[in-house]
mmCIF file of C-alpha atoms in Angstrom:
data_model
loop_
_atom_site.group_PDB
_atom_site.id
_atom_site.type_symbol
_atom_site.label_atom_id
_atom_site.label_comp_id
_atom_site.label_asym_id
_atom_site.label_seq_id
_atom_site.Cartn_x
_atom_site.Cartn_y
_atom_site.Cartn_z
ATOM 1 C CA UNK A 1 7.405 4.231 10.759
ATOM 2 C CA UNK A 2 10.364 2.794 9.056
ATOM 3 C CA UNK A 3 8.963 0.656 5.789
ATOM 4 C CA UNK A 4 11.355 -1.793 3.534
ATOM 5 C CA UNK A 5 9.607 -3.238 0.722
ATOM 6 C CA UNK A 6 11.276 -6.076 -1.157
ATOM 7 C CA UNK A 7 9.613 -6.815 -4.306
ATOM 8 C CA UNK A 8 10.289 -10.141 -6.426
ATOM 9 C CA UNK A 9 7.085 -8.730 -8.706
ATOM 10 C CA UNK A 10 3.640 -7.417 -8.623
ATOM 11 C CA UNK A 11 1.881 -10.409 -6.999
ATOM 12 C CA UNK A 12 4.858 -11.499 -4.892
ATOM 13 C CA UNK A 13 6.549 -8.971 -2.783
ATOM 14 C CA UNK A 14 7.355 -8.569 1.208
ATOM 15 C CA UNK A 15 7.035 -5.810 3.821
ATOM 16 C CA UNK A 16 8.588 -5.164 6.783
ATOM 17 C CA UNK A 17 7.480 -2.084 9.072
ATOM 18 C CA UNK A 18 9.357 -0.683 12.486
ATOM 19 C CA UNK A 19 8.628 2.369 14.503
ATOM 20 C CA UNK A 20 11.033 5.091 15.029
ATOM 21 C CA UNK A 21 12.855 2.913 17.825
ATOM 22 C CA UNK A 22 13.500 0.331 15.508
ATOM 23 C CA UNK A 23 10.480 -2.044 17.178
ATOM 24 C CA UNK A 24 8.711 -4.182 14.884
ATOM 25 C CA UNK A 25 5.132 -3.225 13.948
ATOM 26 C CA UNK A 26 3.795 -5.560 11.013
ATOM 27 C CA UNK A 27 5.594 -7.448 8.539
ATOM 28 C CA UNK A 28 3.640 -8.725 5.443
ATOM 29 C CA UNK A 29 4.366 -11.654 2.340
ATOM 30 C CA UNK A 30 1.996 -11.510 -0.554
ATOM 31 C CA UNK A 31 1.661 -14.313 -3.090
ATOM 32 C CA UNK A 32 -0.558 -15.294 -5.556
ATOM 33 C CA UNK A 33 -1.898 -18.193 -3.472
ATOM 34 C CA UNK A 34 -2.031 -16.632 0.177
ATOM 35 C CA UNK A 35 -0.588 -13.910 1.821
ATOM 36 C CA UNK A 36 1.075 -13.743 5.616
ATOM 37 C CA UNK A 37 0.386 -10.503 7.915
ATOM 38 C CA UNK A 38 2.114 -11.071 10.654
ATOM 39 C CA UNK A 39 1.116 -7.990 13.792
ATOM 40 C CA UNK A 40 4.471 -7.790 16.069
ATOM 41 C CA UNK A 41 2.386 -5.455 17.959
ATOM 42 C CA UNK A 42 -0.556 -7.696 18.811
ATOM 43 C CA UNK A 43 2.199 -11.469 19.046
ATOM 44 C CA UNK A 44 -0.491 -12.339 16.045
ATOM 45 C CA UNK A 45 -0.624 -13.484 12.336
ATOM 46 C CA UNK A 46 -3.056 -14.499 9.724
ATOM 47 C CA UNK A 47 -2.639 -15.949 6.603
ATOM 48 C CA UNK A 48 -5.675 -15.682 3.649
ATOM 49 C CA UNK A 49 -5.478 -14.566 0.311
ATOM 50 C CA UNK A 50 -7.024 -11.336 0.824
ATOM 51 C CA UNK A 51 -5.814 -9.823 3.928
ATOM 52 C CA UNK A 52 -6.370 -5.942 5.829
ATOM 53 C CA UNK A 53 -2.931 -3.990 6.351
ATOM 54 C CA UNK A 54 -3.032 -2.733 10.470
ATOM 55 C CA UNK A 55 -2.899 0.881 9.386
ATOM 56 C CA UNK A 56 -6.181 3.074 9.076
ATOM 57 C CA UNK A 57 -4.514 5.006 5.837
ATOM 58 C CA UNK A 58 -3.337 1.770 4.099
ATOM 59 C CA UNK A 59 -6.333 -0.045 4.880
ATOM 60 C CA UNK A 60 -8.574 2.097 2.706
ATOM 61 C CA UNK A 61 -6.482 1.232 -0.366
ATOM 62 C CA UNK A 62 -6.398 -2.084 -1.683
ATOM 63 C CA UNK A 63 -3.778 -3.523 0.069
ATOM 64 C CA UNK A 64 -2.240 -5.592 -3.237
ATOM 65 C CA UNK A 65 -1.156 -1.937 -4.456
ATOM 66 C CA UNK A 66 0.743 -1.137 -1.959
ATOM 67 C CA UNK A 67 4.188 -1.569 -3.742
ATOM 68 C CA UNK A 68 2.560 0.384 -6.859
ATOM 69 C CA UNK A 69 1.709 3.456 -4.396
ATOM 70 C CA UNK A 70 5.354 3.140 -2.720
ATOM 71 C CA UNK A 71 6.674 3.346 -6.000
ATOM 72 C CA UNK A 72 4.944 6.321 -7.394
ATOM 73 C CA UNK A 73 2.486 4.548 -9.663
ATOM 74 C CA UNK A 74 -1.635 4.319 -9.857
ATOM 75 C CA UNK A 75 -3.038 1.764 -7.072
ATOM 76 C CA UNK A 76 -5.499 0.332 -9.525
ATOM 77 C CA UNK A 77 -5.836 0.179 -13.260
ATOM 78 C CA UNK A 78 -9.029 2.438 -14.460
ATOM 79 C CA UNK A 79 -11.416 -0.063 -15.445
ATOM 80 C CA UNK A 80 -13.895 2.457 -16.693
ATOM 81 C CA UNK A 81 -12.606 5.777 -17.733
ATOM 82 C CA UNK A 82 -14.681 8.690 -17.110
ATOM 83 C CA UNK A 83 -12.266 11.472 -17.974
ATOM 84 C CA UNK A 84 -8.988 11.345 -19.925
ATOM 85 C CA UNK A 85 -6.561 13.919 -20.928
ATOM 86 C CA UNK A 86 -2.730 14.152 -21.006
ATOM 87 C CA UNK A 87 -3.023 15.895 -17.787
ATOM 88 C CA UNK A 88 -5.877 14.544 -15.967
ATOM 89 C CA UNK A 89 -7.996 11.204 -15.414
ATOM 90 C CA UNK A 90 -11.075 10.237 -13.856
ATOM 91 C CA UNK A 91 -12.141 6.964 -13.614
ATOM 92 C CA UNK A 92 -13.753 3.945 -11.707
ATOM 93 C CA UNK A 93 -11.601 0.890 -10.715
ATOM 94 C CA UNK A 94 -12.169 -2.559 -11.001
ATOM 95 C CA UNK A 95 -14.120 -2.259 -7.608
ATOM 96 C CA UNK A 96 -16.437 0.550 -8.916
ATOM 97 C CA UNK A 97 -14.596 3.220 -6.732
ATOM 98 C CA UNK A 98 -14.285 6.053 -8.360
ATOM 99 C CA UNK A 99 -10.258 7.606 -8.780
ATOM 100 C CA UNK A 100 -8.997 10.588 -10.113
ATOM 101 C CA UNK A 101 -5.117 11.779 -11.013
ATOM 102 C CA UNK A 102 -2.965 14.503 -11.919
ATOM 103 C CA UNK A 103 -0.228 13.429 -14.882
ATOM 104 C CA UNK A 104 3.269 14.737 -15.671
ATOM 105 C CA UNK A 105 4.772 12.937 -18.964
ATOM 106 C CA UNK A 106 1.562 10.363 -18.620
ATOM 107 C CA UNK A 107 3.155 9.593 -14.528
ATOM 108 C CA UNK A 108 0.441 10.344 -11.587
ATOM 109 C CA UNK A 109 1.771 13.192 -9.488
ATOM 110 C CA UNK A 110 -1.339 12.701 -7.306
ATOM 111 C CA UNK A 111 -4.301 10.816 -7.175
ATOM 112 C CA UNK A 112 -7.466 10.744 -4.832
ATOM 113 C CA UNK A 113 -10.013 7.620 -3.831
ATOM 114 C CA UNK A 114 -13.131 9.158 -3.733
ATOM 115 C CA UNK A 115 -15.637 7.591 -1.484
ATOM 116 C CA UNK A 116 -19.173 9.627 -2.554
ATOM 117 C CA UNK A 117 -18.505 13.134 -3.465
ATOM 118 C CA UNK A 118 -15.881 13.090 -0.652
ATOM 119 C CA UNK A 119 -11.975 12.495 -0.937
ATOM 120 C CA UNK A 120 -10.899 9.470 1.401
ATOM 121 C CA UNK A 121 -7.265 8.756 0.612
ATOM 122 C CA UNK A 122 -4.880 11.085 -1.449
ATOM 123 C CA UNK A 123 -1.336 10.379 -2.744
ATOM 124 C CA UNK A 124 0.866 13.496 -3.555
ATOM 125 C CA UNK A 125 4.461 12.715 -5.070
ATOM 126 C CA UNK A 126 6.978 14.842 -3.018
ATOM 127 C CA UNK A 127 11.065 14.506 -4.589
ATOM 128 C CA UNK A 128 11.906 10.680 -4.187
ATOM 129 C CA UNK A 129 8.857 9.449 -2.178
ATOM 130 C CA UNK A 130 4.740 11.049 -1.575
ATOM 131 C CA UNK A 131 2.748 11.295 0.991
ATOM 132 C CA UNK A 132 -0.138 9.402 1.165
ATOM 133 C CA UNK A 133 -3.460 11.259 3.623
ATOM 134 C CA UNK A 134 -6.487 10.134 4.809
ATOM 135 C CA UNK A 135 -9.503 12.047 5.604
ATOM 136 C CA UNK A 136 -9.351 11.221 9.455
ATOM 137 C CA UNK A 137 -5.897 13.230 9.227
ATOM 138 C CA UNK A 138 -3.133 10.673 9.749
ATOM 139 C CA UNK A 139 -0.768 10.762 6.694
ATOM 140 C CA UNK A 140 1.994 8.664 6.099
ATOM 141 C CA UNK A 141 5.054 10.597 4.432
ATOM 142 C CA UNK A 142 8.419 8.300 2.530
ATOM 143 C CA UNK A 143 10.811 8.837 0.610
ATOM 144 C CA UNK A 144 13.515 6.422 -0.921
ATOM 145 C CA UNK A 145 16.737 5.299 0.475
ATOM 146 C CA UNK A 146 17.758 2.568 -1.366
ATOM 147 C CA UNK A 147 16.864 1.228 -4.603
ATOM 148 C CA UNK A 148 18.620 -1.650 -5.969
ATOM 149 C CA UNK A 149 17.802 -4.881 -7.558
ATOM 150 C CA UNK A 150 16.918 -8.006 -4.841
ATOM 151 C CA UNK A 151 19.865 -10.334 -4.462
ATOM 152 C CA UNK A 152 18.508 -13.552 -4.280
ATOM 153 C CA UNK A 153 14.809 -15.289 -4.372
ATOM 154 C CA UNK A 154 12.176 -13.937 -1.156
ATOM 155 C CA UNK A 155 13.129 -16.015 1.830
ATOM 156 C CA UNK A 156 9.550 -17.147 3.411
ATOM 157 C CA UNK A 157 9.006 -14.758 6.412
ATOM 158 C CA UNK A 158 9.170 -17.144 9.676
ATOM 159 C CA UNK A 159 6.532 -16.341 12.127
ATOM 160 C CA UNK A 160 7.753 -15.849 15.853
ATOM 161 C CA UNK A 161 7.063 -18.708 18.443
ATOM 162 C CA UNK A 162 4.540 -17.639 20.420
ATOM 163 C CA UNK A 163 2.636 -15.791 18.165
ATOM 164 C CA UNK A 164 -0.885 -16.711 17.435
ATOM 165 C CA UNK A 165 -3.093 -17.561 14.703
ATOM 166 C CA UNK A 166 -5.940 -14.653 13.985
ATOM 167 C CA UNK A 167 -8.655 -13.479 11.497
ATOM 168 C CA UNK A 168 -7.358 -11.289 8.436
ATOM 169 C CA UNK A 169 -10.478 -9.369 8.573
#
């Protein structure tokens, strides 16, 4: 899977996915107000202000972080910290899941979602990009290409004619 992410800042920010052949898969536009998925795959699109990504690994994260995980960076803030240390934390986000991470120089090198005593989604950093696992075994491995500042202002993704409307959930 081929992933661009433009990013105008945390709350506003655009995805584009394509499989090796260059198909598209999903593109996605999240704003403040409501967010656009549109599934290539399925001729389908939703818009809501919370939406699910149509990936079992992303799904499992929440999918506003996405951009924070891309870029190397915790998916949630810790909301209640449990453990802290220069090299380590352990903590509970503001959705009462419980998170832990490895730190260089105060930066996550990894991090795991627990769900009960088991992990369900881990992040490692590997050179310029991670890989990012979940515990039914599909992973989903990056690295950057490009990084450079956007141009212009986000251009509203344009949904296909033909496609049709569908539940976020």
């Amino acid at each position: 899977m081929k992933l661009i992410l433009k990013l105008a800042s945390e709350s506003r920010f655009q995805v584009s996915t394509t499989d090796a052949l260059g198909r598209p898969l999903w593109s996605l536009q999240a704003s403040e107000a409501e967010s656009l998925l549109i599934d290539h795959r399925g001729r389908e699109f939703c818009r809501a202000k919370d939406i699910r990504l149509p990936d079992p690994v992303l799904e499992a994260m929440p999918w506003r972080a996405l951009p924070r995980v891309l870029l190397g960076y915790l998916p949630t803030e810790p909301e209640t910290m449990v453990k802290s240390s220069a090299l380590e934390l352990d903590f509970r986000g503001s959705d009462g899941r419980r998170w832990t991470s490895r730190l260089d120089a105060g930066r996550p090198t990894s991090w795991v979602l627990w769900e009960d005593s088991r992990p369900a989604l881990w992040w490692s950093r590997r050179g310029e990009g991670g890989v990012l696992s979940h515990r039914q075994g599909i992973q989903i491995r990056w690295r950057e290409i490009v990084n450079e500042p956007l141009q212009s202002a986000l251009v509203d993704l344009q949904i296909p004619s033909g496609y049709a409307p569908s539940r976020c959930h």
